[in-house]
PDB file of C-alpha atoms in Angstrom:
ATOM      1  CA  GLY P   1       0.000   0.000   0.000  1.00 81.00           C
ATOM      2  CA  ASP P   2       0.876   3.656  -0.042  1.00 85.00           C
ATOM      3  CA  SER P   3       3.405   4.846   2.500  1.00 91.00           C
ATOM      4  CA  VAL P   4       5.672   7.725   3.447  1.00 94.00           C
ATOM      5  CA  THR P   5       9.055   7.310   5.117  1.00 95.00           C
ATOM      6  CA  GLN P   6      10.923  10.208   6.633  1.00 94.00           C
ATOM      7  CA  MET P   7      14.154  10.423   8.557  1.00 88.00           C
ATOM      8  CA  GLU P   8      14.159   9.783  12.263  1.00 83.00           C
ATOM      9  CA  GLY P   9      14.636  12.718  14.526  1.00 86.00           C
ATOM     10  CA  PRO P  10      15.333  14.668  16.460  1.00 93.00           C
ATOM     11  CA  VAL P  11      17.465  16.875  14.267  1.00 96.00           C
ATOM     12  CA  THR P  12      19.430  19.488  16.218  1.00 97.00           C
ATOM     13  CA  LEU P  13      21.065  22.363  14.364  1.00 97.00           C
ATOM     14  CA  SER P  14      22.648  25.675  15.175  1.00 97.00           C
ATOM     15  CA  GLU P  15      21.012  28.831  13.919  1.00 97.00           C
ATOM     16  CA  GLU P  16      21.889  29.616  10.272  1.00 97.00           C
ATOM     17  CA  ALA P  17      22.799  25.997   9.506  1.00 98.00           C
ATOM     18  CA  PHE P  18      21.569  24.193   6.393  1.00 98.00           C
ATOM     19  CA  LEU P  19      18.621  21.859   6.857  1.00 97.00           C
ATOM     20  CA  THR P  20      17.693  18.712   4.984  1.00 97.00           C
ATOM     21  CA  ILE P  21      14.906  16.366   6.092  1.00 97.00           C
ATOM     22  CA  ASN P  22      14.610  13.311   3.864  1.00 97.00           C
ATOM     23  CA  CYS P  23      11.277  11.945   2.692  1.00 97.00           C
ATOM     24  CA  THR P  24      10.574   9.052   0.338  1.00 97.00           C
ATOM     25  CA  TYR P  25       7.244   7.612  -0.677  1.00 96.00           C
ATOM     26  CA  THR P  26       5.620   4.516  -2.118  1.00 94.00           C
ATOM     27  CA  ALA P  27       2.467   4.961  -4.154  1.00 90.00           C
ATOM     28  CA  THR P  28       0.911   3.864  -7.399  1.00 82.00           C
ATOM     29  CA  GLY P  29      -0.035   6.471  -9.928  1.00 80.00           C
ATOM     30  CA  TYR P  30       0.759  10.127  -9.425  1.00 83.00           C
ATOM     31  CA  PRO P  31       0.304  11.330  -5.861  1.00 90.00           C
ATOM     32  CA  SER P  32       0.546  14.899  -4.664  1.00 92.00           C
ATOM     33  CA  LEU P  33       3.209  15.536  -2.030  1.00 95.00           C
ATOM     34  CA  PHE P  34       3.123  17.832   0.986  1.00 96.00           C
ATOM     35  CA  TRP P  35       5.166  19.081   3.896  1.00 97.00           C
ATOM     36  CA  TYR P  36       3.271  20.082   7.022  1.00 97.00           C
ATOM     37  CA  VAL P  37       4.682  21.748  10.142  1.00 97.00           C
ATOM     38  CA  GLN P  38       3.426  21.364  13.703  1.00 94.00           C
ATOM     39  CA  TYR P  39       4.414  23.869  16.386  1.00 93.00           C
ATOM     40  CA  PRO P  40       4.070  22.855  20.052  1.00 88.00           C
ATOM     41  CA  GLY P  41       0.461  22.540  21.190  1.00 86.00           C
ATOM     42  CA  GLU P  42      -0.938  23.241  17.740  1.00 88.00           C
ATOM     43  CA  GLY P  43      -2.371  21.395  14.779  1.00 89.00           C
ATOM     44  CA  LEU P  44      -0.585  20.768  11.514  1.00 93.00           C
ATOM     45  CA  GLN P  45      -0.221  23.595   9.008  1.00 94.00           C
ATOM     46  CA  LEU P  46       0.632  23.284   5.336  1.00 95.00           C
ATOM     47  CA  LEU P  47       4.193  24.382   4.655  1.00 97.00           C
ATOM     48  CA  LEU P  48       4.452  23.590   0.940  1.00 97.00           C
ATOM     49  CA  LYS P  49       3.241  21.157  -1.678  1.00 95.00           C
ATOM     50  CA  ALA P  50       3.894  19.831  -5.185  1.00 95.00           C
ATOM     51  CA  THR P  51       1.336  18.151  -7.383  1.00 91.00           C
ATOM     52  CA  LYS P  52       3.402  16.709 -10.233  1.00 90.00           C
ATOM     53  CA  ALA P  53       6.874  15.430 -11.027  1.00 92.00           C
ATOM     54  CA  ASP P  54       9.680  18.036 -11.064  1.00 95.00           C
ATOM     55  CA  ASP P  55       7.470  20.628  -9.358  1.00 95.00           C
ATOM     56  CA  LYS P  56       9.195  22.603  -6.609  1.00 97.00           C
ATOM     57  CA  GLY P  57       7.176  23.742  -3.638  1.00 97.00           C
ATOM     58  CA  SER P  58       8.493  26.651  -1.599  1.00 97.00           C
ATOM     59  CA  ASN P  59       7.439  28.768   1.373  1.00 97.00           C
ATOM     60  CA  LYS P  60       9.169  30.757   4.136  1.00 96.00           C
ATOM     61  CA  GLY P  61      12.608  29.802   2.782  1.00 97.00           C
ATOM     62  CA  PHE P  62      11.809  26.080   2.710  1.00 98.00           C
ATOM     63  CA  GLU P  63      11.911  24.140  -0.557  1.00 98.00           C
ATOM     64  CA  ALA P  64      11.169  20.620  -1.752  1.00 98.00           C
ATOM     65  CA  THR P  65      11.256  19.131  -5.253  1.00 98.00           C
ATOM     66  CA  TYR P  66       9.006  16.270  -6.398  1.00 97.00           C
ATOM     67  CA  ARG P  67      11.438  13.631  -7.738  1.00 96.00           C
ATOM     68  CA  LYS P  68       9.526  10.783  -9.330  1.00 93.00           C
ATOM     69  CA  GLU P  69      12.649   8.899 -10.406  1.00 94.00           C
ATOM     70  CA  THR P  70      13.799   8.592  -6.796  1.00 95.00           C
ATOM     71  CA  THR P  71      10.305   8.769  -5.229  1.00 96.00           C
ATOM     72  CA  SER P  72      11.520  11.534  -2.936  1.00 97.00           C
ATOM     73  CA  PHE P  73      10.423  14.928  -1.635  1.00 98.00           C
ATOM     74  CA  HIS P  74      13.248  16.136   0.604  1.00 98.00           C
ATOM     75  CA  LEU P  75      12.741  19.337   2.596  1.00 98.00           C
ATOM     76  CA  GLU P  76      15.562  21.909   2.565  1.00 98.00           C
ATOM     77  CA  LYS P  77      16.258  25.323   4.016  1.00 98.00           C
ATOM     78  CA  GLY P  78      19.456  27.254   3.552  1.00 97.00           C
ATOM     79  CA  SER P  79      19.592  28.992   6.936  1.00 96.00           C
ATOM     80  CA  VAL P  80      17.382  27.847   9.821  1.00 97.00           C
ATOM     81  CA  GLN P  81      16.183  30.058  12.647  1.00 97.00           C
ATOM     82  CA  VAL P  82      15.211  29.257  16.227  1.00 96.00           C
ATOM     83  CA  SER P  83      11.607  29.906  15.223  1.00 96.00           C
ATOM     84  CA  ASP P  84      11.780  26.937  12.796  1.00 97.00           C
ATOM     85  CA  SER P  85      11.890  24.530  15.746  1.00 97.00           C
ATOM     86  CA  ALA P  86       8.881  22.259  15.218  1.00 96.00           C
ATOM     87  CA  VAL P  87       7.851  18.824  13.988  1.00 95.00           C
ATOM     88  CA  TYR P  88       7.786  18.387  10.208  1.00 97.00           C
ATOM     89  CA  PHE P  89       5.548  15.848   8.479  1.00 96.00           C
ATOM     90  CA  CYS P  90       5.856  14.612   4.933  1.00 96.00           C
ATOM     91  CA  ALA P  91       2.588  13.444   3.363  1.00 95.00           C
ATOM     92  CA  LEU P  92       1.062  12.259   0.122  1.00 93.00           C
ATOM     93  CA  SER P  93      -2.448  12.234  -1.240  1.00 90.00           C
ATOM     94  CA  ARG P  94      -3.753  10.075  -4.022  1.00 81.00           C
ATOM     95  CA  THR P  95      -7.047   9.792  -5.806  1.00 73.00           C
ATOM     96  CA  THR P  96      -8.502   6.328  -5.907  1.00 68.00           C
ATOM     97  CA  SER P  97     -11.981   5.074  -6.769  1.00 66.00           C
ATOM     98  CA  GLY P  98     -13.394   8.593  -6.845  1.00 59.00           C
ATOM     99  CA  THR P  99     -12.072   9.636  -3.478  1.00 66.00           C
ATOM    100  CA  TYR P 100      -8.686  10.293  -1.959  1.00 68.00           C
ATOM    101  CA  LYS P 101      -6.719   9.709   1.190  1.00 79.00           C
ATOM    102  CA  TYR P 102      -3.818  11.411   2.869  1.00 87.00           C
ATOM    103  CA  ILE P 103      -0.889   9.359   4.158  1.00 89.00           C
ATOM    104  CA  PHE P 104       1.508  10.954   6.665  1.00 92.00           C
ATOM    105  CA  GLY P 105       5.023  10.092   7.710  1.00 92.00           C
ATOM    106  CA  THR P 106       5.901   9.741  11.375  1.00 91.00           C
ATOM    107  CA  GLY P 107       7.270  13.269  11.665  1.00 93.00           C
ATOM    108  CA  THR P 108      10.769  14.667  12.247  1.00 95.00           C
ATOM    109  CA  ARG P 109      11.394  16.941  15.196  1.00 95.00           C
ATOM    110  CA  LEU P 110      13.727  19.865  14.467  1.00 97.00           C
ATOM    111  CA  LYS P 111      15.411  21.809  17.252  1.00 96.00           C
ATOM    112  CA  VAL P 112      17.379  24.921  16.343  1.00 97.00           C
ATOM    113  CA  LEU P 113      19.783  26.322  18.931  1.00 97.00           C
ATOM    114  CA  ALA P 114      20.686  29.999  19.157  1.00 95.00           C
TER     115      ALA P 114
ATOM    116  CA  ASN C   1     -11.220  32.736  10.354  1.00 66.00           C
ATOM    117  CA  ALA C   2     -12.721  29.730  12.175  1.00 73.00           C
ATOM    118  CA  GLY C   3     -11.544  26.951   9.807  1.00 93.00           C
ATOM    119  CA  VAL C   4     -11.682  23.591  11.615  1.00 96.00           C
ATOM    120  CA  THR C   5     -12.862  23.813  15.217  1.00 96.00           C
ATOM    121  CA  GLN C   6     -12.485  20.968  17.703  1.00 97.00           C
ATOM    122  CA  THR C   7     -13.885  20.685  21.196  1.00 96.00           C
ATOM    123  CA  PRO C   8     -12.950  19.956  23.907  1.00 97.00           C
ATOM    124  CA  LYS C   9      -9.242  20.761  23.847  1.00 95.00           C
ATOM    125  CA  PHE C  10      -8.505  18.678  26.941  1.00 96.00           C
ATOM    126  CA  GLN C  11     -10.455  15.808  28.499  1.00 97.00           C
ATOM    127  CA  VAL C  12      -9.830  13.183  31.158  1.00 97.00           C
ATOM    128  CA  LEU C  13     -12.005  10.081  31.083  1.00 97.00           C
ATOM    129  CA  LYS C  14     -12.309   7.036  33.254  1.00 97.00           C
ATOM    130  CA  THR C  15     -12.018   3.605  31.667  1.00 98.00           C
ATOM    131  CA  GLY C  16     -15.385   2.528  30.296  1.00 97.00           C
ATOM    132  CA  GLN C  17     -16.847   6.008  29.953  1.00 97.00           C
ATOM    133  CA  SER C  18     -18.086   7.255  26.615  1.00 96.00           C
ATOM    134  CA  MET C  19     -17.668  10.677  25.111  1.00 96.00           C
ATOM    135  CA  THR C  20     -17.868  12.623  21.867  1.00 98.00           C
ATOM    136  CA  LEU C  21     -15.211  14.821  20.347  1.00 98.00           C
ATOM    137  CA  GLN C  22     -16.816  17.537  18.297  1.00 98.00           C
ATOM    138  CA  CYS C  23     -15.503  18.820  14.982  1.00 98.00           C
ATOM    139  CA  ALA C  24     -16.946  21.553  12.802  1.00 98.00           C
ATOM    140  CA  GLN C  25     -15.661  23.275   9.690  1.00 97.00           C
ATOM    141  CA  ASP C  26     -16.986  26.392   7.995  1.00 95.00           C
ATOM    142  CA  MET C  27     -15.238  25.992   4.631  1.00 93.00           C
ATOM    143  CA  ASN C  28     -17.907  23.817   2.968  1.00 92.00           C
ATOM    144  CA  HIS C  29     -15.410  20.980   2.603  1.00 92.00           C
ATOM    145  CA  GLU C  30     -16.728  17.625   1.458  1.00 90.00           C
ATOM    146  CA  TYR C  31     -13.899  15.593   2.938  1.00 90.00           C
ATOM    147  CA  MET C  32     -13.499  15.304   6.725  1.00 93.00           C
ATOM    148  CA  SER C  33     -11.395  12.943   8.783  1.00 95.00           C
ATOM    149  CA  TRP C  34     -10.155  12.060  12.254  1.00 97.00           C
ATOM    150  CA  TYR C  35      -6.564  11.169  13.099  1.00 96.00           C
ATOM    151  CA  ARG C  36      -4.851  10.186  16.283  1.00 96.00           C
ATOM    152  CA  GLN C  37      -1.269  11.164  16.987  1.00 93.00           C
ATOM    153  CA  ASP C  38       0.908   9.012  19.206  1.00 91.00           C
ATOM    154  CA  PRO C  39       4.641   9.354  19.940  1.00 83.00           C
ATOM    155  CA  GLY C  40       6.753   7.655  17.287  1.00 78.00           C
ATOM    156  CA  MET C  41       3.725   6.672  15.210  1.00 79.00           C
ATOM    157  CA  GLY C  42       2.842   9.855  13.417  1.00 84.00           C
ATOM    158  CA  LEU C  43      -0.755  10.392  12.365  1.00 90.00           C
ATOM    159  CA  ARG C  44      -3.056   7.417  11.967  1.00 92.00           C
ATOM    160  CA  LEU C  45      -6.403   7.720  10.236  1.00 92.00           C
ATOM    161  CA  ILE C  46      -9.388   6.621  12.329  1.00 96.00           C
ATOM    162  CA  HIS C  47     -12.428   7.396  10.137  1.00 95.00           C
ATOM    163  CA  TYR C  48     -13.154   9.645   7.226  1.00 93.00           C
ATOM    164  CA  SER C  49     -16.105  10.974   5.270  1.00 92.00           C
ATOM    165  CA  VAL C  50     -16.427  12.155   1.677  1.00 88.00           C
ATOM    166  CA  GLY C  51     -19.777  13.878   2.184  1.00 90.00           C
ATOM    167  CA  ALA C  52     -22.914  14.065   4.306  1.00 93.00           C
ATOM    168  CA  GLY C  53     -24.309  10.605   4.980  1.00 94.00           C
ATOM    169  CA  ILE C  54     -21.097   8.818   3.921  1.00 93.00           C
ATOM    170  CA  THR C  55     -18.429   7.516   6.283  1.00 94.00           C
ATOM    171  CA  ASP C  56     -15.673   4.933   6.016  1.00 92.00           C
ATOM    172  CA  GLN C  57     -13.063   3.321   8.205  1.00 93.00           C
ATOM    173  CA  GLY C  58      -9.437   4.293   8.249  1.00 91.00           C
ATOM    174  CA  GLU C  59      -6.401   2.512   9.614  1.00 89.00           C
ATOM    175  CA  VAL C  60      -7.435   2.280  13.303  1.00 95.00           C
ATOM    176  CA  PRO C  61     -11.272   2.421  13.575  1.00 97.00           C
ATOM    177  CA  ASN C  62     -11.864   0.004  16.460  1.00 96.00           C
ATOM    178  CA  GLY C  63     -13.464   1.601  19.504  1.00 96.00           C
ATOM    179  CA  TYR C  64     -14.619   4.697  17.603  1.00 97.00           C
ATOM    180  CA  ASN C  65     -17.821   5.687  15.844  1.00 97.00           C
ATOM    181  CA  VAL C  66     -18.545   8.586  13.500  1.00 98.00           C
ATOM    182  CA  SER C  67     -21.504  10.077  11.682  1.00 97.00           C
ATOM    183  CA  ARG C  68     -21.870  12.840   9.103  1.00 97.00           C
ATOM    184  CA  SER C  69     -25.377  14.250   9.164  1.00 97.00           C
ATOM    185  CA  THR C  70     -24.314  17.658   7.823  1.00 97.00           C
ATOM    186  CA  THR C  71     -21.455  18.934   5.679  1.00 95.00           C
ATOM    187  CA  GLU C  72     -20.141  21.024   8.588  1.00 97.00           C
ATOM    188  CA  ASP C  73     -19.994  18.515  11.454  1.00 98.00           C
ATOM    189  CA  PHE C  74     -18.106  15.251  11.956  1.00 98.00           C
ATOM    190  CA  PRO C  75     -18.215  14.072  15.594  1.00 98.00           C
ATOM    191  CA  LEU C  76     -16.052  11.218  16.860  1.00 98.00           C
ATOM    192  CA  ARG C  77     -17.532   8.984  19.545  1.00 98.00           C
ATOM    193  CA  LEU C  78     -15.545   6.845  21.932  1.00 97.00           C
ATOM    194  CA  LEU C  79     -17.888   4.034  22.863  1.00 92.00           C
ATOM    195  CA  SER C  80     -16.145   2.668  25.971  1.00 96.00           C
ATOM    196  CA  ALA C  81     -12.873   4.448  26.664  1.00 96.00           C
ATOM    197  CA  ALA C  82      -9.708   2.430  27.220  1.00 97.00           C
ATOM    198  CA  PRO C  83      -6.233   3.595  28.336  1.00 97.00           C
ATOM    199  CA  SER C  84      -4.959   2.693  24.843  1.00 96.00           C
ATOM    200  CA  GLN C  85      -7.088   5.528  23.515  1.00 97.00           C
ATOM    201  CA  THR C  86      -5.044   8.109  25.386  1.00 97.00           C
ATOM    202  CA  SER C  87      -3.807  10.256  22.526  1.00 97.00           C
ATOM    203  CA  VAL C  88      -4.043  13.565  20.741  1.00 96.00           C
ATOM    204  CA  TYR C  89      -6.901  13.637  18.247  1.00 97.00           C
ATOM    205  CA  PHE C  90      -7.002  15.837  15.175  1.00 96.00           C
ATOM    206  CA  CYS C  91      -9.931  16.566  12.939  1.00 97.00           C
ATOM    207  CA  ALA C  92      -9.109  17.625   9.392  1.00 95.00           C
ATOM    208  CA  SER C  93     -11.015  18.667   6.286  1.00 94.00           C
ATOM    209  CA  ALA C  94     -10.307  19.231   2.614  1.00 90.00           C
ATOM    210  CA  PRO C  95     -12.218  20.610  -0.370  1.00 84.00           C
ATOM    211  CA  THR C  96     -13.509  18.867  -3.447  1.00 67.00           C
ATOM    212  CA  VAL C  97     -13.269  15.145  -3.456  1.00 59.00           C
ATOM    213  CA  GLY C  98     -11.465  13.824  -6.529  1.00 59.00           C
ATOM    214  CA  THR C  99      -8.468  16.151  -6.759  1.00 64.00           C
ATOM    215  CA  SER C 100      -5.395  14.808  -5.000  1.00 63.00           C
ATOM    216  CA  GLY C 101      -3.590  18.144  -4.784  1.00 75.00           C
ATOM    217  CA  ASN C 102      -6.019  19.742  -2.357  1.00 81.00           C
ATOM    218  CA  THR C 103      -4.627  20.956   0.948  1.00 87.00           C
ATOM    219  CA  ILE C 104      -6.018  19.310   4.059  1.00 90.00           C
ATOM    220  CA  TYR C 105      -6.705  21.646   6.992  1.00 93.00           C
ATOM    221  CA  PHE C 106      -6.327  20.614  10.611  1.00 94.00           C
ATOM    222  CA  GLY C 107      -7.974  21.608  13.840  1.00 95.00           C
ATOM    223  CA  GLU C 108      -5.876  22.451  16.882  1.00 93.00           C
ATOM    224  CA  GLY C 109      -6.226  19.033  18.457  1.00 94.00           C
ATOM    225  CA  SER C 110      -7.944  17.426  21.425  1.00 96.00           C
ATOM    226  CA  TRP C 111      -5.783  15.955  24.193  1.00 96.00           C
ATOM    227  CA  LEU C 112      -7.532  12.921  25.684  1.00 97.00           C
ATOM    228  CA  THR C 113      -6.347  10.980  28.727  1.00 97.00           C
ATOM    229  CA  VAL C 114      -8.061   7.768  29.799  1.00 97.00           C
ATOM    230  CA  VAL C 115      -7.301   6.661  33.363  1.00 97.00           C
TER     231      VAL C 115
END
């Protein structure tokens, strides 16, 4: 079945460091791919998304490119800030039999130190 | 900007009690769903609905009931609470069934403890 695998956390970085959080997926057809962010005590918020191969999603300095050949959607940011500390979830959605479902990874906790 | 509203935010139950977590959205979304979030396990889908009068089971439906009498509301019922149901519960909704690129919107979560 469909699945999303993302790197184990926690990831601890110093402020202004480069961030990569790996995400790979398994799905038939052509899913859409998402990154969501969850701040402490809150629900998940959309960070960025890509709906077809080679699309790049970007928001707030974060980027991810939909790579169909490697079934990946890695999240990157060139210079992290303390305020980026949160849990990041990779997800896919796929249409099947007239409806669709969202599949989430287990989340990667990021801690950025000043 | 109400979006997806869940109540209550915190609840403590005794084993065997029943309760309902409420979820309402004001975005006229057809798709609504309930997830539970447990440490190390990410989000697991409990039940979902693609429109009023239609519900289906997700990955972990046992011990939970749902109904969808209106487009706006999607309550989750715990029939007889067990300690294994201690978790954070999220309601989520999305527009227009049939397009995989739609963003799903989450409520702020309900923290449930069963003692």
